[in-house]
GROMACS .gro file of C-alpha atoms in nm:
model
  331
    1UNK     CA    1   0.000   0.000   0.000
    2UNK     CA    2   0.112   0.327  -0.110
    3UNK     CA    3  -0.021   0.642   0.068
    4UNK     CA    4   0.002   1.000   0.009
    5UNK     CA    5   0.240   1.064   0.296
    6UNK     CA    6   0.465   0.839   0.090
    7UNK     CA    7   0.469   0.955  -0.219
    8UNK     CA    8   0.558   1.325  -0.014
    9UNK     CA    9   0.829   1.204   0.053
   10UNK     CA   10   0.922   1.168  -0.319
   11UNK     CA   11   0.731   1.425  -0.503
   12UNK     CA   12   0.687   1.820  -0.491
   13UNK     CA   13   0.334   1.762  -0.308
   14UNK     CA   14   0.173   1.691   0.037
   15UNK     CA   15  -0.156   1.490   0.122
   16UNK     CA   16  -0.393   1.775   0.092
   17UNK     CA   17  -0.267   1.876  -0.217
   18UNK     CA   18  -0.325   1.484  -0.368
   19UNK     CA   19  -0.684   1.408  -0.241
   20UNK     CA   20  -0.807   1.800  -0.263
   21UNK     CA   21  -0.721   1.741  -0.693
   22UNK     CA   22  -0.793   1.331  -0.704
   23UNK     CA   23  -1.003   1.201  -0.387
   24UNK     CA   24  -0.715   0.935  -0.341
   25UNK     CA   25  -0.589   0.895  -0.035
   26UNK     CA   26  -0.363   0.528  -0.100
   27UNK     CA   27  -0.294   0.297  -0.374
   28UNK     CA   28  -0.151  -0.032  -0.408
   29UNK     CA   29   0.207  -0.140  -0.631
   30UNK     CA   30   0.287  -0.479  -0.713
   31UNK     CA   31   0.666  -0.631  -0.553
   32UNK     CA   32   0.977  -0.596  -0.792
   33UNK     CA   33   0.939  -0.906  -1.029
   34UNK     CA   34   0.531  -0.905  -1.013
   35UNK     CA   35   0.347  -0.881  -1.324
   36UNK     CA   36  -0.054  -0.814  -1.447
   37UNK     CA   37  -0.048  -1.216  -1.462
   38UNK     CA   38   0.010  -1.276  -1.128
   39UNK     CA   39  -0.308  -1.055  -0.972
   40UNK     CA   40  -0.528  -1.175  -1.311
   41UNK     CA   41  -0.460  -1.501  -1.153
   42UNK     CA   42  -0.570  -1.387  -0.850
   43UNK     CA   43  -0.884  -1.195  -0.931
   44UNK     CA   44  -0.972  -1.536  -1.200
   45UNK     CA   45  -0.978  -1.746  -0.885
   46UNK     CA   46  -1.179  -1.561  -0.680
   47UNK     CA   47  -1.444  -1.553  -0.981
   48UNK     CA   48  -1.436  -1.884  -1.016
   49UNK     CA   49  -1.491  -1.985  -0.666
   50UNK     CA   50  -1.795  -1.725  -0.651
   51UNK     CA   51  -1.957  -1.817  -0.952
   52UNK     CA   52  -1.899  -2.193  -0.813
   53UNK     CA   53  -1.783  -2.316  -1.104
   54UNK     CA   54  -1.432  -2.493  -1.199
   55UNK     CA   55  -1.434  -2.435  -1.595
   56UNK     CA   56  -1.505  -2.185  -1.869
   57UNK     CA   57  -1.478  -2.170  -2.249
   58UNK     CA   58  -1.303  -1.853  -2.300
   59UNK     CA   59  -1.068  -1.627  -2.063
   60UNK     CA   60  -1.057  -1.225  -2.188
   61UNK     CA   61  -0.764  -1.043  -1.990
   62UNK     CA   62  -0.832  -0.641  -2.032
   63UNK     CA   63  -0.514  -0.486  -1.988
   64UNK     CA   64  -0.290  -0.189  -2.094
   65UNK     CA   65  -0.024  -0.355  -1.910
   66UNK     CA   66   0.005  -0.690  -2.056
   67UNK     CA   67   0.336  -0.935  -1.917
   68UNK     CA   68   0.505  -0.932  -2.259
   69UNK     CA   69   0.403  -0.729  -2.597
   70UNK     CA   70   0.414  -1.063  -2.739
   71UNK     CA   71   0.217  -1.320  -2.683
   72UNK     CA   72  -0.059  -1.220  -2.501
   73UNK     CA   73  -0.124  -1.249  -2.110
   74UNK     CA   74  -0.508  -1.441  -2.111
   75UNK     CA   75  -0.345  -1.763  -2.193
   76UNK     CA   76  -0.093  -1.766  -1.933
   77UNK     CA   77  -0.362  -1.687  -1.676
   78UNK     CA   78  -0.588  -1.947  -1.840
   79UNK     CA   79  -0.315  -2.237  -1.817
   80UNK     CA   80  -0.263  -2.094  -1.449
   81UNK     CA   81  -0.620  -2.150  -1.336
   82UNK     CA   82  -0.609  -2.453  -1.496
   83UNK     CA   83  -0.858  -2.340  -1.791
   84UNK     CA   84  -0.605  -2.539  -2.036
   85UNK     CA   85  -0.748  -2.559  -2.370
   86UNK     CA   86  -1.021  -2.270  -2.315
   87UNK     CA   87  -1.012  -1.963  -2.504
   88UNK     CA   88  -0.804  -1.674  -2.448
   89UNK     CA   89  -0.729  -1.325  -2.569
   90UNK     CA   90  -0.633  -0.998  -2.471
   91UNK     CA   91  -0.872  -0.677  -2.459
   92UNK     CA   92  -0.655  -0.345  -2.516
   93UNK     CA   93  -0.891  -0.031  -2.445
   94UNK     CA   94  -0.705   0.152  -2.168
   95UNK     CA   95  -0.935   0.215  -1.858
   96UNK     CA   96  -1.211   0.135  -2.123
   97UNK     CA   97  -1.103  -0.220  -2.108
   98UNK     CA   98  -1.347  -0.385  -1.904
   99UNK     CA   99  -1.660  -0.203  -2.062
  100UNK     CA  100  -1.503  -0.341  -2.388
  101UNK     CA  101  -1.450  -0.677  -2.242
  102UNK     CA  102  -1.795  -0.720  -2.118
  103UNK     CA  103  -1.948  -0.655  -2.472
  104UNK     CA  104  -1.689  -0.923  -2.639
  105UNK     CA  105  -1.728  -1.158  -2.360
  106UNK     CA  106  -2.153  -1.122  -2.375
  107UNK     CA  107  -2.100  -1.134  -2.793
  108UNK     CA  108  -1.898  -1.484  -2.732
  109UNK     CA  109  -2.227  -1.609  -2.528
  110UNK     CA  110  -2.470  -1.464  -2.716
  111UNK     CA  111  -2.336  -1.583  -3.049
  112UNK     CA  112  -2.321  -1.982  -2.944
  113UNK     CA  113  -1.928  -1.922  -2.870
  114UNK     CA  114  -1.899  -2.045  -2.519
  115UNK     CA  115  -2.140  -2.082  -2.227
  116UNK     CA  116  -1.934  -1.904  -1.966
  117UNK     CA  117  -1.664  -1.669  -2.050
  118UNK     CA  118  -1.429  -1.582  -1.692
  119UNK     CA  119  -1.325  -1.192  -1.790
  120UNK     CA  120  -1.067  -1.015  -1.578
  121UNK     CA  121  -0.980  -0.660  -1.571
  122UNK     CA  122  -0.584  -0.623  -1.475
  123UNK     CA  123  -0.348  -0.333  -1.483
  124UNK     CA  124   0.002  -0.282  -1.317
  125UNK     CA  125   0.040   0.096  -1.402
  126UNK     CA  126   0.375   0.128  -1.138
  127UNK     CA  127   0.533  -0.086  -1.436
  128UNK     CA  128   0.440   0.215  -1.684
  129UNK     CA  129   0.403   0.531  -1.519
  130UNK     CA  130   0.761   0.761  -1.434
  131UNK     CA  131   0.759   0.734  -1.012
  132UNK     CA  132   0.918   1.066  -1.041
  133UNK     CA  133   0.611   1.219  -1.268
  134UNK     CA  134   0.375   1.412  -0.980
  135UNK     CA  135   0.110   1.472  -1.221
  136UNK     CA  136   0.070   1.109  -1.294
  137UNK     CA  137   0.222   0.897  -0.958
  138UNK     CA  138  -0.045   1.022  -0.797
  139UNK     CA  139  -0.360   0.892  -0.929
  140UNK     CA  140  -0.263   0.563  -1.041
  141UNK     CA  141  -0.240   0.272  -0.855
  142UNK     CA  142  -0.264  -0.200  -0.909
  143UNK     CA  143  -0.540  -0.429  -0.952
  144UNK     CA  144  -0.724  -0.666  -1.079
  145UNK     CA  145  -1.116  -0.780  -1.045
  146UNK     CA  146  -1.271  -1.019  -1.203
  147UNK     CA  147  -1.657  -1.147  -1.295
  148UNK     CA  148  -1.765  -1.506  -1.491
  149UNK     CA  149  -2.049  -1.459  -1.726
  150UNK     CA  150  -2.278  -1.722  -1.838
  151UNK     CA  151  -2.548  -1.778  -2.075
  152UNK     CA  152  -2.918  -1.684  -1.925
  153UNK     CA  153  -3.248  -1.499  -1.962
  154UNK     CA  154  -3.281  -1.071  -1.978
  155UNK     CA  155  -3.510  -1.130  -1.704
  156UNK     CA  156  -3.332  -1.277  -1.457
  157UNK     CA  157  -3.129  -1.132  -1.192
  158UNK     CA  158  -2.742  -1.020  -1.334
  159UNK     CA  159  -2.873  -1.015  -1.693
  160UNK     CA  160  -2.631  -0.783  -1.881
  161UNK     CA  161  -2.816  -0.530  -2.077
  162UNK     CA  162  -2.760  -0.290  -2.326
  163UNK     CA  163  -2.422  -0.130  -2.437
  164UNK     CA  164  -2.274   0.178  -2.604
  165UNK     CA  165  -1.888   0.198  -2.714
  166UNK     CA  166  -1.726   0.432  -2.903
  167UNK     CA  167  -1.375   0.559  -3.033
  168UNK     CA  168  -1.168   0.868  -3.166
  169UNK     CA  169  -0.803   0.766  -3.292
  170UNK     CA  170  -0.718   1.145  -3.400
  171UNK     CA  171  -0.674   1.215  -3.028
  172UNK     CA  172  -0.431   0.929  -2.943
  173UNK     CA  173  -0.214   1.123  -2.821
  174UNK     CA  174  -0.366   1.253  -2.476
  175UNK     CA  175  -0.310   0.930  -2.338
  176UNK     CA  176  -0.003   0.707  -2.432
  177UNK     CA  177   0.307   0.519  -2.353
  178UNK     CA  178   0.498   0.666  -2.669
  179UNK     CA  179   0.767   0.402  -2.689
  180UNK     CA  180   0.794  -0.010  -2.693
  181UNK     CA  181   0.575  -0.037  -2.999
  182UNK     CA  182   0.621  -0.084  -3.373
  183UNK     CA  183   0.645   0.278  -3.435
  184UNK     CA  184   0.896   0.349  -3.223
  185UNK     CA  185   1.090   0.008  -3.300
  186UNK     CA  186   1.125   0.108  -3.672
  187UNK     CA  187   1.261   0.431  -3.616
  188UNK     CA  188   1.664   0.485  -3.509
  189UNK     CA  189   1.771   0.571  -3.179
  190UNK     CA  190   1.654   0.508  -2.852
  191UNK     CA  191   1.367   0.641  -2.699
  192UNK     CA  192   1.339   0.918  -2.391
  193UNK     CA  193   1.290   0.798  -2.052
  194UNK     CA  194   0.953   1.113  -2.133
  195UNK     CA  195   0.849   0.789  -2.373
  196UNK     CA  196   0.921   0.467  -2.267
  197UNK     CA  197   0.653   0.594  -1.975
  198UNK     CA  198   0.298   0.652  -1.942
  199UNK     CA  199   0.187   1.030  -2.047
  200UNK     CA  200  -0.117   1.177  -2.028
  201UNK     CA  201  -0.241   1.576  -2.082
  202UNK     CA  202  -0.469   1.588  -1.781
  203UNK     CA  203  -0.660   1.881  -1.816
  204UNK     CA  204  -0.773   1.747  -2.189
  205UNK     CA  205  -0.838   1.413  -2.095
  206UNK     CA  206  -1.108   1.546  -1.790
  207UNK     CA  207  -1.288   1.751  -2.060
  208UNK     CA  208  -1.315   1.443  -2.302
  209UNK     CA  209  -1.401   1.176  -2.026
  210UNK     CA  210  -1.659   1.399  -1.858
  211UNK     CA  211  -1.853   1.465  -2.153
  212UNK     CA  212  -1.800   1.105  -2.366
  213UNK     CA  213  -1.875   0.945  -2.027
  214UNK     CA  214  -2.197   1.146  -2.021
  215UNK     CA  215  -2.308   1.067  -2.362
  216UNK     CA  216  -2.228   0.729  -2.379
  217UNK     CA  217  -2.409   0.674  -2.045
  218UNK     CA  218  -2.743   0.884  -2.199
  219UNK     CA  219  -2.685   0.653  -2.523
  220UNK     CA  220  -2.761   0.336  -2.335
  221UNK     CA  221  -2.973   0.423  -2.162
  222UNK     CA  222  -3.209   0.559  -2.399
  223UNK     CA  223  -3.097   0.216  -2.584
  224UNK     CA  224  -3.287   0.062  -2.289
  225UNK     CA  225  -3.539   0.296  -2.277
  226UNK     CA  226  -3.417   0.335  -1.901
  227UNK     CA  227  -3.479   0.697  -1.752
  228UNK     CA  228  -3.189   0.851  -1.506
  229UNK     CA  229  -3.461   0.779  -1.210
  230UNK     CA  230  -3.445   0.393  -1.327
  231UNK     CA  231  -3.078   0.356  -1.226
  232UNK     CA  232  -3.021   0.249  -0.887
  233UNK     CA  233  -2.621   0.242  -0.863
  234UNK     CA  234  -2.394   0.480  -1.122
  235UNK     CA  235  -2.041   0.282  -1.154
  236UNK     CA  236  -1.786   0.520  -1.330
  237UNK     CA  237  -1.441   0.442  -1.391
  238UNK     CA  238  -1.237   0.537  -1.071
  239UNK     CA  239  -1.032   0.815  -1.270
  240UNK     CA  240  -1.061   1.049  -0.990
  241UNK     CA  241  -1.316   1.187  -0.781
  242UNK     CA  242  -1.366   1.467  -0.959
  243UNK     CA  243  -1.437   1.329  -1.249
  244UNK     CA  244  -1.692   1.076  -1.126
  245UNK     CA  245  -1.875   1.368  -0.955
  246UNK     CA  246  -1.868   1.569  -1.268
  247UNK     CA  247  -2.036   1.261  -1.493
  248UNK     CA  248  -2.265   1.224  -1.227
  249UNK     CA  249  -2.404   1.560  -1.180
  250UNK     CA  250  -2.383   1.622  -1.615
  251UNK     CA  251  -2.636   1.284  -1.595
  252UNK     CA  252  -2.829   1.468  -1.330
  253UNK     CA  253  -2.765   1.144  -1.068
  254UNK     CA  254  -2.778   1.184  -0.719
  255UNK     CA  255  -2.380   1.186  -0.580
  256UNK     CA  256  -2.494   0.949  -0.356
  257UNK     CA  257  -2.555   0.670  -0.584
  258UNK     CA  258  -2.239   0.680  -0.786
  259UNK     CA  259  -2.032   0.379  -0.627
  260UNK     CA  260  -1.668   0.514  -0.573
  261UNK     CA  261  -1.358   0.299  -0.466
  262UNK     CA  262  -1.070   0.510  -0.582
  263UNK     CA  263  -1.024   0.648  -0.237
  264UNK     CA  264  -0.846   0.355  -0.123
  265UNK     CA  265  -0.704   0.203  -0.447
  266UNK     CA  266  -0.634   0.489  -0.719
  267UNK     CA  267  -0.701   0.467  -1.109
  268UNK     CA  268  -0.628   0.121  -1.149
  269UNK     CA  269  -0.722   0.100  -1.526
  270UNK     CA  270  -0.961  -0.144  -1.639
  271UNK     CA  271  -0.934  -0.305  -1.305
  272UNK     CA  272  -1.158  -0.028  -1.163
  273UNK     CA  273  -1.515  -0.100  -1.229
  274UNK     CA  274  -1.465  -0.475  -1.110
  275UNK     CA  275  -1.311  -0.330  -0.789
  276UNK     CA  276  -1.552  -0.074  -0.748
  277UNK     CA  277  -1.819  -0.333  -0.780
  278UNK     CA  278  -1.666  -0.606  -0.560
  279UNK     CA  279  -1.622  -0.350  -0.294
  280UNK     CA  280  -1.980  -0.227  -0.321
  281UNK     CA  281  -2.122  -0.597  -0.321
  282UNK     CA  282  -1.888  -0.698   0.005
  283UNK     CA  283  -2.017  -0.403   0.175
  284UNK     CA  284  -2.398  -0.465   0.047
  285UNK     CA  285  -2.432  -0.153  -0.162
  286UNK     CA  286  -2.535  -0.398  -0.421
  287UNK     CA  287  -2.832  -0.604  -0.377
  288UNK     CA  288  -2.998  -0.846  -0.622
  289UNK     CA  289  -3.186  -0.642  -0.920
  290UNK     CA  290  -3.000  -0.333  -0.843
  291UNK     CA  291  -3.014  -0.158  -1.219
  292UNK     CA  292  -2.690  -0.061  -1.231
  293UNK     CA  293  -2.525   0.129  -1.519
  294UNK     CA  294  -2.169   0.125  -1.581
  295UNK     CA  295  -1.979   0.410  -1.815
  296UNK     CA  296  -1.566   0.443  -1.862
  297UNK     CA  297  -1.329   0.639  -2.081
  298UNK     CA  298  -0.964   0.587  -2.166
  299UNK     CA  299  -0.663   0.621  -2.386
  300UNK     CA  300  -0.703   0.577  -2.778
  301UNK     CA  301  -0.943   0.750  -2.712
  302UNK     CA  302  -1.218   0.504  -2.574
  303UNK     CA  303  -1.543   0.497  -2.401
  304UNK     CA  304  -1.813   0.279  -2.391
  305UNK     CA  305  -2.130   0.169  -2.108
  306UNK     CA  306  -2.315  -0.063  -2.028
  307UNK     CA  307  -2.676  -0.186  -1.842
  308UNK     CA  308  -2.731  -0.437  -1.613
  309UNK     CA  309  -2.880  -0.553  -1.324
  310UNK     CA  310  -2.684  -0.693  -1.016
  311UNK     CA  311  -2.686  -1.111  -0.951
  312UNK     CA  312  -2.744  -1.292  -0.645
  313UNK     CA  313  -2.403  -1.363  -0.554
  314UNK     CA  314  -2.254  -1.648  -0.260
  315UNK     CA  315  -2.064  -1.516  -0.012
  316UNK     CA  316  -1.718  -1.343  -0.131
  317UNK     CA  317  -1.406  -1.562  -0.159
  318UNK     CA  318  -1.179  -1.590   0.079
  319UNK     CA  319  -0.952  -1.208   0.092
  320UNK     CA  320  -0.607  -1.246  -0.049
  321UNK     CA  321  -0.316  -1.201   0.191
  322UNK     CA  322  -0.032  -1.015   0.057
  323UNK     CA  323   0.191  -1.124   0.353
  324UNK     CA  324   0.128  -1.473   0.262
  325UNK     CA  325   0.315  -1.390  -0.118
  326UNK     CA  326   0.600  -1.204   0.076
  327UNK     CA  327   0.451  -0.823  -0.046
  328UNK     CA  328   0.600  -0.483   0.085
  329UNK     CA  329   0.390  -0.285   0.264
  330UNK     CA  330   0.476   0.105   0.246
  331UNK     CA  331   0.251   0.332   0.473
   0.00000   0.00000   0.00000
């Protein structure tokens, strides 16, 4: 666990400063030599041991932070849970990832593919972002969540509803790890410690995700032919407090049902609407036929949303236990 206090100690800023801007008050970083895998793997089992079942056809990994460029991550994970033989790709959106995900992995159903698809949304963004860059050390943080879909009826309880995604490549460049990839690779030279890092121009990115988060989140709904008053729980992407607020008040939602979990964990990327939901269910803010309407932006650019309406769910799995996997704890 990283809190503010620590990264003080390391940046130009104090706690005030950090949660005044972001609403984050800790995040979490993965140990030297820990990669997206390992807390997919994590997140997969959990899923699996909720949704009481030991198989699935297909495994989609969301991540912008995959192990290698080449291959991808899902199969690894798949052969780790023991899901040999299943299905497995990667889903690159950014923090759009999991929105993204849920569409593929509900098209895979839908279309006779597999019965249950496991999807996990991962990210290790210490791996990417500079630890020296204030603007951007700050809000991001690790994780991974993780739901199992299966084929069902729109009428029953954790039906997944209507979606919304959409795209604009000609503003690519507000969010973006500049080097690694093929453009880079074909040119001479070596790249600037500015690009092999994460960059993103904040104050353009929180006009774009306020209002495509907005109108993506109208879109669907009117899809549905759902009215603002029909959504019990508002699930943004954790991208900062400020933000979520901001969608919320443009959709005219009550502050108070927008779920938030960035306060303890950060912008963890496409992990963040599985963690924000996991950490709503555990503490009941979720109940059974909650409508529930999900809505994320991210790099590329990318948004997308999504309808549904909460499961009944067993209890949770067991917690992980860092200690147990030898993890530093920083406070």
């Amino acid at each position: 666990m990283v809190t503010n206090e620590h990264l003080a100690r390391r940046l130009d800023t104090d706690d005030a400063w950090i949660r005044t801007r972001t609403g984050i008050r800790r995040r979490h970083a993965v140990d030297p030599g820990q990669a997206t895998s390992d807390l997919a793997v994590e997140a997969g089992r959990r899923a699996l041991v909720c949704a009481a079942t030991a198989s699935v056809d297909a495994v989609v990994v969301a991540t912008t932070t995959p192990d290698h460029s080449c291959p991808a991550t899902a199969p690894a994970v798949a052969a780790r849970l023991g899901l040999t033989g299943a299905a497995a790709f990667d889903i690159s959106a950014v923090c759009t990832g999991f929105v993204y995900g849920l569409a593929s992995a509900a098209g895979l159903i839908a279309a006779g593919v597999a019965e249950r698809v496991l999807l996990i949304g991962a990210d290790t963004y210490s791996t990417i972002v500079d630890p020296l860059d204030r603007a951007n050390a700050i809000i991001f943080g690790d994780g991974a969540g993780a739901v199992v879909l299966r084929a069902g009826h729109p009428d029953e309880p954790g039906a997944v509803g209507h979606f919304d995604l959409g795209s604009d490549g000609a503003h690519e460049d507000l969010i973006m790890v500049a080097a690694g990839g093929s453009r880079q690779r074909s040119r001479p030279g070596e790249p600037s410690r500015q690009d092999r890092h994460f960059g993103m121009r904040g104050k353009e990115v929180y006009r774009h995700a306020v209002t495509r988060m907005a109108e993506s989140a109208r879109a669907t709904l009117s899809r549905a032919g759902w009215k603002t008053d029909d959504v019990d729980h508002f699930v943004p992407h954790q991208a900062n407090l400020r933000i979520l607020h901001s969608v919320a008040d443009d959709l005219g939602l009550p502050r108070e049902r927008c779920v938030t979990h960035v306060e303890s964990v950060g912008n963890t990327g496409a992990a963040s609407i599985p963690l924000a939901l996991a950490d709503a269910a555990a503490g009941q803010t979720l109940r059974p036929g909650d409508r529930v309407l999900l809505t994320a932006f991210g790099g590329g650019l990318t948004w997308g949303s999504c309808l549904l309406t909460w499961p009944t769910l067993p209890a949770p799995a067991p917690p992980y236990d860092p200690h147990a996997q030898g993890e530093r704890t920083t406070s």
